[in-house]
């Protein structure tokens, strides 16, 4: 391009390739790009591709076990220990079954769920599912990964939505369990309320 009056912009490169090169209005720069294409990419999974890997079932099972583990805790006793202002009471609360189970099922479970999400995502790619929902979403929440993965699998393969409904059921189960635990905790706090204000 020798016309100095040409405005800055992307123009076909004169090297015989399909690339475009940036003209800054004065001279060619070293910036290249491939032209935008409007071709539709086929995102259909191959016939017979498995959309249910063992890892997605492990993820759902771990979430159920986490909720059940929290239901086995004596939250009333934990709250009584927590409301004890002495150092011995605070140490007892931190080393209680409730504290240990909460930490192990929370942090350990999350690490296991993120690992399973990565293995599930890798398995879907090996099955030929184009651009499966990325496992990194499991860091935000395993539920986000499971639901997103189900929607994308359904779009790509025409099946795979069952795990979404199971995940929603697990979330409802967890919500009911959380409401029950909050009720137990508030009952203990109100039991101790007169002694806390005295």
CSV table of C-alpha atoms in Angstrom, one decimal, residues 10-136:
chain,number,residue,atom,x,y,z
A,10,UNK,CA,-6.7,-3.7,8.7
A,11,UNK,CA,-5.9,-4.5,5.0
A,12,UNK,CA,-5.0,-7.7,3.2
A,13,UNK,CA,-1.3,-8.5,3.7
A,14,UNK,CA,0.7,-8.5,0.4
A,15,UNK,CA,2.5,-11.7,1.3
A,16,UNK,CA,0.1,-14.0,-0.4
A,17,UNK,CA,-1.4,-15.3,2.9
A,18,UNK,CA,-5.0,-14.9,4.1
A,19,UNK,CA,-3.8,-12.6,6.9
A,20,UNK,CA,-4.5,-8.9,7.3
A,21,UNK,CA,-1.9,-6.4,8.3
A,22,UNK,CA,-2.4,-3.1,10.2
A,23,UNK,CA,-1.7,0.1,8.3
A,24,UNK,CA,-1.4,3.0,10.8
A,25,UNK,CA,-2.1,5.7,8.3
A,26,UNK,CA,1.6,6.3,7.6
A,27,UNK,CA,3.4,2.9,7.4
A,28,UNK,CA,2.8,-0.8,7.8
A,29,UNK,CA,3.2,-2.2,11.3
A,30,UNK,CA,4.3,-5.6,12.4
A,31,UNK,CA,0.7,-6.5,13.6
A,32,UNK,CA,-1.1,-9.3,11.7
A,33,UNK,CA,-4.5,-10.9,12.2
A,34,UNK,CA,-6.5,-13.6,10.5
A,35,UNK,CA,-9.7,-12.2,9.1
A,36,UNK,CA,-12.9,-12.8,10.9
A,37,UNK,CA,-14.9,-15.7,9.5
A,38,UNK,CA,-18.6,-16.2,9.7
A,39,UNK,CA,-18.3,-20.0,9.2
A,40,UNK,CA,-20.4,-21.8,11.8
A,41,UNK,CA,-18.3,-24.3,13.8
A,42,UNK,CA,-19.9,-27.7,14.3
A,43,UNK,CA,-20.3,-28.3,18.0
A,44,UNK,CA,-22.1,-31.6,17.7
A,45,UNK,CA,-20.8,-34.5,19.7
A,46,UNK,CA,-20.0,-37.7,17.8
A,47,UNK,CA,-22.8,-40.3,17.9
A,48,UNK,CA,-22.5,-42.5,20.9
A,49,UNK,CA,-20.3,-40.2,22.9
A,50,UNK,CA,-20.7,-40.8,26.7
A,51,UNK,CA,-21.9,-37.7,28.5
A,52,UNK,CA,-22.1,-39.4,31.9
A,53,UNK,CA,-18.6,-40.1,33.3
A,54,UNK,CA,-17.9,-41.8,36.6
A,55,UNK,CA,-16.5,-38.4,37.9
A,56,UNK,CA,-19.8,-36.6,37.6
A,57,UNK,CA,-21.5,-39.3,39.7
A,58,UNK,CA,-18.6,-39.0,42.3
A,59,UNK,CA,-19.2,-35.2,42.4
A,60,UNK,CA,-22.9,-35.7,43.1
A,61,UNK,CA,-22.2,-38.3,45.8
A,62,UNK,CA,-19.6,-36.2,47.6
A,63,UNK,CA,-22.1,-33.3,47.8
A,64,UNK,CA,-24.7,-35.6,49.4
A,65,UNK,CA,-22.1,-37.0,51.8
A,66,UNK,CA,-21.0,-33.5,52.8
A,67,UNK,CA,-24.6,-32.6,53.7
A,68,UNK,CA,-25.2,-35.8,55.6
A,69,UNK,CA,-21.9,-35.3,57.5
A,70,UNK,CA,-23.1,-31.8,58.6
A,71,UNK,CA,-26.4,-33.4,59.8
A,72,UNK,CA,-24.5,-35.8,62.1
A,73,UNK,CA,-23.0,-33.0,64.1
A,74,UNK,CA,-24.4,-32.0,67.5
A,75,UNK,CA,-24.7,-28.3,66.7
A,76,UNK,CA,-26.3,-27.6,70.1
A,77,UNK,CA,-23.2,-28.8,71.9
A,78,UNK,CA,-20.9,-27.0,69.5
A,79,UNK,CA,-22.8,-23.7,70.2
A,80,UNK,CA,-22.6,-24.3,73.9
A,81,UNK,CA,-18.8,-24.8,73.6
A,82,UNK,CA,-18.5,-21.7,71.3
A,83,UNK,CA,-20.4,-19.5,73.7
A,84,UNK,CA,-18.0,-20.4,76.6
A,85,UNK,CA,-15.7,-17.3,76.7
A,86,UNK,CA,-12.9,-19.2,78.5
A,87,UNK,CA,-9.8,-20.3,76.6
A,88,UNK,CA,-10.6,-23.9,77.4
A,89,UNK,CA,-14.1,-23.5,76.0
A,90,UNK,CA,-12.8,-21.9,72.8
A,91,UNK,CA,-10.2,-24.7,72.4
A,92,UNK,CA,-12.9,-27.3,73.0
A,93,UNK,CA,-15.0,-25.7,70.3
A,94,UNK,CA,-12.2,-25.6,67.8
A,95,UNK,CA,-11.3,-29.2,68.4
A,96,UNK,CA,-14.8,-30.5,68.6
A,97,UNK,CA,-16.4,-33.0,66.2
A,98,UNK,CA,-18.5,-30.2,64.7
A,99,UNK,CA,-15.4,-28.1,63.9
A,100,UNK,CA,-13.4,-31.0,62.5
A,101,UNK,CA,-16.1,-32.5,60.4
A,102,UNK,CA,-17.0,-29.0,59.1
A,103,UNK,CA,-13.5,-28.3,58.1
A,104,UNK,CA,-12.7,-31.7,56.6
A,105,UNK,CA,-16.0,-32.0,54.7
A,106,UNK,CA,-15.7,-28.3,53.6
A,107,UNK,CA,-12.1,-27.9,52.5
A,108,UNK,CA,-11.4,-31.6,51.8
A,109,UNK,CA,-14.7,-32.0,49.9
A,110,UNK,CA,-14.1,-28.9,47.9
A,111,UNK,CA,-10.6,-30.1,46.8
A,112,UNK,CA,-12.1,-33.5,45.9
A,113,UNK,CA,-14.9,-31.8,43.9
A,114,UNK,CA,-12.6,-29.6,42.0
A,115,UNK,CA,-10.4,-32.6,41.1
A,116,UNK,CA,-13.4,-34.6,40.0
A,117,UNK,CA,-14.6,-31.7,37.9
A,118,UNK,CA,-11.2,-31.6,36.1
A,119,UNK,CA,-11.3,-35.3,35.5
A,120,UNK,CA,-14.9,-35.2,34.3
A,121,UNK,CA,-14.0,-32.3,31.9
A,122,UNK,CA,-11.0,-34.2,30.6
A,123,UNK,CA,-13.1,-37.3,30.1
A,124,UNK,CA,-15.7,-35.4,28.1
A,125,UNK,CA,-13.0,-34.0,25.9
A,126,UNK,CA,-11.7,-37.5,25.3
A,127,UNK,CA,-15.2,-38.6,24.3
A,128,UNK,CA,-15.2,-36.0,21.6
A,129,UNK,CA,-17.6,-33.5,23.2
A,130,UNK,CA,-16.6,-30.2,21.6
A,131,UNK,CA,-15.8,-27.4,24.0
A,132,UNK,CA,-17.3,-28.9,27.2
A,133,UNK,CA,-18.1,-26.6,30.1
A,134,UNK,CA,-14.8,-25.9,31.7
A,135,UNK,CA,-13.8,-27.4,35.0
A,136,UNK,CA,-12.5,-24.1,36.3
